[in-house]
């Protein structure tokens, strides 16, 4: 009897130590293992950004000590921050992972994508390159780091979000996910977009990065950079985003809350040099990361939903 009581006390103590991060991690690992068990050729979208770094960390943890069999896939606009690409390549080498990179630039040169003008942002044109890569490699599931708190169109996604043979998404015709039971069946040409950290928030991501000591590109932390203030956003001064003649260039301490194409990713003013300081800033902000820093997301919910219907991640 004493042994039974001792086990009950141990269980009760363990339950009291269970945190919200443990629950989120457990859910994400369950989703990733479902993908590993049910899908034939998964790809994990890995850009080198913080969300994809967290998803990769979860995937490595889910299948440890076995080598991760997911292919890493990056759709490169050729306008990405070099610090992030260097990080992407270093992490790929560190864990001996298979990385496939497909370029929007190649799609442009092949005539698959046509820009309205030479300096048009390429972010939205990733869809064509992504769908071509899925077809080329016959990926049946693509795993992404999107979260429901980012913006309203993403909040409509299921965790396992079905795409038809044209790569398109119908938000009004989605599969039920009752009791965390996921339907992964797809016909040839169809695929699934899977979002293991759908239920996480930006603060959850940073707290998990802190707990797990996950590596990130340096531009997520405060550094000095030349910027101009345009439309309420800090636009970095780069060859791709040069200042206008009437712009006032300022040298500010900034960091990036999210990273992507240089032409559409803005930093925020910040002195945060550590994860602890970023967590404090994140807990206090009332503006979503994409609302504050993604220049291409200053559009209506309907516009973003239309982009996703066409295959945008």
Coordinates of C-alpha atoms in Angstrom, one line a residue:
X1 CA 0.0 0.0 0.0
X2 CA 2.8 2.4 0.9
X3 CA 4.4 1.8 -2.5
X4 CA 1.1 2.6 -4.3
X5 CA 0.7 5.8 -2.3
X6 CA 4.3 6.8 -3.1
X7 CA 3.7 6.3 -6.8
X8 CA 0.5 8.4 -6.6
X9 CA 2.4 11.2 -4.8
X10 CA 5.1 11.1 -7.5
X11 CA 2.5 11.3 -10.2
X12 CA 0.8 14.2 -8.5
X13 CA 4.1 16.0 -8.1
X14 CA 4.9 15.5 -11.8
X15 CA 1.5 16.8 -12.8
X16 CA 2.0 20.0 -10.8
X17 CA 5.3 20.6 -12.6
X18 CA 3.6 20.2 -16.1
X19 CA 3.7 23.6 -17.8
X20 CA 1.8 25.1 -20.8
X21 CA 5.1 24.7 -22.8
X22 CA 5.1 21.0 -22.0
X23 CA 1.5 20.7 -23.3
X24 CA 2.3 22.6 -26.5
X25 CA 5.5 20.6 -27.1
X26 CA 3.6 17.3 -26.5
X27 CA 0.9 18.3 -29.0
X28 CA 3.5 19.4 -31.6
X29 CA 5.5 16.2 -31.2
X30 CA 2.3 14.1 -31.6
X31 CA 1.5 15.9 -34.8
X32 CA 5.0 15.4 -36.2
X33 CA 4.9 11.7 -35.3
X34 CA 1.6 11.3 -37.0
X35 CA 3.2 12.8 -40.1
X36 CA 6.1 10.4 -39.8
X37 CA 3.8 7.4 -39.4
X38 CA 1.1 8.3 -42.0
X39 CA 2.8 10.2 -44.8
X40 CA 5.2 8.9 -47.5
X41 CA 7.3 12.0 -48.4
X42 CA 7.2 14.9 -45.9
X43 CA 9.0 18.2 -46.4
X44 CA 9.7 20.6 -43.5
X45 CA 9.7 24.2 -44.7
X46 CA 12.9 25.7 -43.2
X47 CA 13.8 29.3 -43.9
X48 CA 16.1 29.8 -40.9
X49 CA 13.5 32.0 -39.2
X50 CA 12.6 31.5 -35.5
X51 CA 9.3 29.6 -36.1
X52 CA 10.9 27.1 -38.6
X53 CA 13.8 26.7 -36.2
X54 CA 11.4 25.8 -33.4
X55 CA 9.6 23.3 -35.7
X56 CA 12.9 21.7 -36.7
X57 CA 13.9 21.4 -33.1
X58 CA 10.6 19.7 -32.3
X59 CA 11.0 17.3 -35.2
X60 CA 14.6 16.4 -34.1
X61 CA 13.3 15.8 -30.6
X62 CA 10.2 13.8 -31.8
X63 CA 12.4 11.2 -33.7
X64 CA 15.5 11.2 -31.6
X65 CA 17.8 9.2 -31.6
X66 CA 17.0 8.4 -35.2
X67 CA 18.1 10.7 -38.0
X68 CA 15.3 13.0 -39.2
X69 CA 13.9 11.7 -42.5
X70 CA 12.0 14.8 -43.4
X71 CA 13.4 16.8 -46.3
X72 CA 14.0 20.4 -45.5
X73 CA 12.6 22.7 -48.2
X74 CA 13.3 26.4 -48.6
X75 CA 11.6 28.6 -51.2
X76 CA 14.2 31.4 -51.7
X77 CA 13.2 34.7 -53.2
X78 CA 16.9 35.5 -53.7
X79 CA 16.1 38.6 -51.6
X80 CA 16.6 37.1 -48.2
X81 CA 18.8 38.4 -45.4
X82 CA 22.3 36.8 -45.8
X83 CA 22.5 36.2 -42.0
X84 CA 19.4 34.1 -42.2
X85 CA 20.7 32.0 -45.1
X86 CA 24.0 31.5 -43.4
X87 CA 22.2 30.2 -40.4
X88 CA 20.0 27.9 -42.5
X89 CA 23.0 26.3 -44.1
X90 CA 24.9 26.0 -40.8
X91 CA 22.0 24.2 -39.1
X92 CA 21.5 21.9 -42.0
X93 CA 25.2 20.9 -41.9
X94 CA 25.1 20.6 -38.1
X95 CA 22.3 17.9 -38.1
X96 CA 23.3 16.3 -41.5
X97 CA 19.9 17.1 -43.0
X98 CA 18.8 17.0 -46.6
X99 CA 18.0 20.6 -47.8
X100 CA 16.2 21.3 -51.1
X101 CA 16.3 25.0 -52.1
X102 CA 14.1 26.3 -55.0
X103 CA 14.4 29.9 -56.1
X104 CA 11.7 32.3 -57.2
X105 CA 14.5 33.8 -59.4
X106 CA 14.7 30.5 -61.3
X107 CA 10.9 30.6 -61.8
X108 CA 11.2 34.2 -63.2
X109 CA 14.0 33.2 -65.5
X110 CA 12.0 30.2 -66.7
X111 CA 9.0 32.4 -67.4
X112 CA 6.9 30.6 -64.8
X113 CA 6.6 34.0 -62.8
X114 CA 6.3 37.4 -64.4
X115 CA 6.9 40.5 -62.4
X116 CA 5.0 43.7 -63.1
X117 CA 8.2 45.6 -62.7
X118 CA 11.8 44.7 -61.9
X119 CA 11.8 45.9 -58.3
X120 CA 8.4 44.4 -57.4
X121 CA 8.5 42.4 -54.1
X122 CA 8.8 38.6 -54.8
X123 CA 7.2 37.3 -51.6
X124 CA 3.7 36.5 -53.1
X125 CA 5.3 34.8 -56.1
X126 CA 6.8 32.0 -53.8
X127 CA 3.5 30.2 -54.4
X128 CA 4.4 29.2 -58.0
X129 CA 7.9 28.0 -56.9
X130 CA 6.5 26.1 -54.0
X131 CA 3.9 24.3 -56.0
X132 CA 6.5 23.4 -58.6
X133 CA 8.8 22.0 -55.9
X134 CA 5.9 19.9 -54.4
X135 CA 5.2 18.5 -57.8
X136 CA 8.9 17.9 -58.7
X137 CA 9.6 16.0 -55.4
X138 CA 6.1 14.5 -55.0
X139 CA 5.8 15.8 -51.4
X140 CA 2.6 14.6 -49.9
X141 CA 2.8 16.9 -46.8
X142 CA 4.6 20.2 -46.2
X143 CA 5.2 21.2 -42.6
X144 CA 5.2 24.9 -41.7
X145 CA 5.6 27.1 -38.7
X146 CA 2.5 29.2 -39.2
X147 CA 0.6 30.1 -36.1
X148 CA -3.1 31.1 -35.7
X149 CA -2.2 34.2 -33.7
X150 CA -0.3 35.7 -36.7
X151 CA -3.3 36.9 -38.7
X152 CA -7.0 36.1 -39.4
X153 CA -6.6 34.0 -42.5
X154 CA -4.0 31.7 -40.8
X155 CA -6.5 31.3 -37.9
X156 CA -8.9 29.5 -40.3
X157 CA -6.4 26.8 -41.1
X158 CA -6.8 23.2 -39.7
X159 CA -3.6 21.7 -38.3
X160 CA -3.7 19.3 -41.2
X161 CA -4.9 21.5 -44.0
X162 CA -5.8 19.8 -47.3
X163 CA -4.7 21.2 -50.7
X164 CA -6.2 19.9 -54.0
X165 CA -4.3 18.7 -57.1
X166 CA -3.9 22.4 -58.1
X167 CA -2.3 23.3 -54.7
X168 CA -5.4 25.3 -53.7
X169 CA -7.1 25.6 -50.3
X170 CA -10.8 25.9 -49.7
X171 CA -11.4 27.3 -46.2
X172 CA -15.1 26.3 -46.4
X173 CA -14.4 22.7 -47.1
X174 CA -11.9 21.4 -44.5
X175 CA -11.6 18.1 -42.8
X176 CA -12.8 17.8 -39.2
X177 CA -10.2 17.3 -36.5
X178 CA -12.2 15.9 -33.6
X179 CA -10.3 14.6 -30.6
X180 CA -6.9 15.3 -32.3
X181 CA -7.6 12.7 -35.0
X182 CA -6.1 13.8 -38.3
X183 CA -7.0 12.7 -41.8
X184 CA -3.8 12.5 -43.9
X185 CA -5.2 10.7 -46.9
X186 CA -4.4 12.3 -50.2
X187 CA -4.7 11.2 -53.9
X188 CA -1.8 11.6 -56.3
X189 CA -1.1 15.3 -56.9
X190 CA -2.9 16.4 -53.7
X191 CA -1.0 17.3 -50.5
X192 CA -1.4 18.4 -46.9
X193 CA 0.0 21.5 -45.2
X194 CA 0.7 20.7 -41.6
X195 CA 1.1 23.2 -38.8
X196 CA 2.4 21.7 -35.6
X197 CA 2.6 25.0 -33.7
X198 CA -0.8 26.3 -34.8
X199 CA -1.8 26.8 -31.2
X200 CA 1.3 28.6 -30.1
X201 CA 1.7 32.4 -29.7
X202 CA 4.7 34.5 -30.4
X203 CA 5.4 34.6 -26.6
X204 CA 5.1 30.8 -26.4
X205 CA 7.7 30.5 -29.2
X206 CA 10.2 32.8 -27.4
X207 CA 9.7 31.1 -24.0
X208 CA 10.3 27.7 -25.7
X209 CA 13.4 29.1 -27.4
X210 CA 14.6 30.2 -24.0
X211 CA 13.9 26.8 -22.3
X212 CA 15.4 24.7 -25.1
X213 CA 18.3 27.1 -25.9
X214 CA 17.5 27.0 -29.6
X215 CA 19.9 28.8 -31.9
X216 CA 18.7 31.7 -34.0
X217 CA 20.1 34.1 -36.6
X218 CA 21.7 37.2 -34.9
X219 CA 19.3 39.7 -36.6
X220 CA 16.6 38.6 -34.1
X221 CA 18.5 40.4 -31.4
X222 CA 19.2 44.2 -31.1
X223 CA 21.8 45.6 -33.5
X224 CA 22.3 49.0 -35.2
X225 CA 21.0 49.4 -38.7
X226 CA 20.2 52.3 -41.1
X227 CA 16.5 52.6 -41.6
X228 CA 13.9 55.1 -42.8
X229 CA 10.4 55.6 -41.4
X230 CA 7.8 55.0 -44.0
X231 CA 4.1 54.4 -43.4
X232 CA 4.8 53.9 -39.7
X233 CA 7.2 51.1 -40.3
X234 CA 11.0 51.0 -40.1
X235 CA 12.3 50.1 -43.6
X236 CA 15.9 48.9 -43.7
X237 CA 18.2 50.7 -46.1
X238 CA 19.6 48.1 -48.5
X239 CA 20.3 47.9 -52.2
X240 CA 16.8 46.3 -52.6
X241 CA 15.1 48.9 -50.4
X242 CA 17.0 52.2 -51.1
X243 CA 15.8 55.4 -49.5
X244 CA 13.6 57.8 -51.4
X245 CA 15.1 61.2 -52.1
X246 CA 13.1 62.8 -49.4
X247 CA 13.7 60.1 -46.8
X248 CA 15.7 60.8 -43.6
X249 CA 18.1 58.0 -42.9
X250 CA 18.4 57.1 -39.2
X251 CA 20.8 54.8 -37.4
X252 CA 18.7 52.9 -34.8
X253 CA 19.0 49.9 -32.5
X254 CA 16.5 47.4 -34.0
X255 CA 15.7 43.8 -34.1
X256 CA 13.5 41.6 -36.3
X257 CA 10.4 39.9 -34.9
X258 CA 10.0 37.9 -38.1
X259 CA 12.2 37.5 -41.1
X260 CA 11.6 37.0 -44.8
X261 CA 12.1 38.7 -48.1
X262 CA 14.1 42.0 -47.5
X263 CA 11.6 44.0 -49.5
X264 CA 8.7 43.2 -47.2
X265 CA 10.3 42.6 -43.7
X266 CA 10.7 45.5 -41.4
X267 CA 12.5 45.6 -38.0
X268 CA 11.3 47.1 -34.8
X269 CA 13.1 49.5 -32.6
X270 CA 14.5 47.5 -29.7
X271 CA 17.4 47.3 -27.2
X272 CA 16.7 43.6 -26.5
X273 CA 20.1 41.8 -26.6
X274 CA 18.9 38.5 -25.0
X275 CA 16.0 36.1 -25.2
X276 CA 15.0 37.2 -21.7
X277 CA 14.7 40.8 -22.8
X278 CA 12.8 39.8 -26.0
X279 CA 10.3 37.8 -23.8
X280 CA 9.7 40.9 -21.7
X281 CA 9.2 43.1 -24.8
X282 CA 6.9 40.5 -26.4
X283 CA 4.7 40.2 -23.3
X284 CA 4.2 44.0 -23.3
X285 CA 3.5 44.6 -27.0
X286 CA -0.1 44.9 -28.3
X287 CA 0.8 44.7 -32.0
X288 CA 1.1 41.4 -33.7
X289 CA 4.5 40.6 -35.2
X290 CA 3.2 40.5 -38.8
X291 CA 1.1 43.6 -38.2
X292 CA 4.2 45.5 -37.1
X293 CA 6.9 44.1 -39.4
X294 CA 5.6 42.5 -42.6
X295 CA 5.2 45.3 -45.2
X296 CA 3.3 43.0 -47.5
X297 CA 0.7 42.0 -44.9
X298 CA -0.7 45.5 -44.6
X299 CA -3.7 44.2 -46.6
X300 CA -7.1 43.0 -45.8
X301 CA -7.9 39.6 -44.4
X302 CA -9.7 38.8 -47.7
X303 CA -6.6 39.6 -49.7
X304 CA -4.4 37.3 -47.6
X305 CA -7.1 34.6 -47.7
X306 CA -7.1 34.8 -51.5
X307 CA -3.4 34.5 -51.6
X308 CA -3.6 31.3 -49.4
X309 CA -6.4 29.9 -51.5
X310 CA -4.0 30.0 -54.5
X311 CA -1.3 28.0 -52.6
X312 CA 0.6 30.6 -50.6
X313 CA 2.0 29.1 -47.4

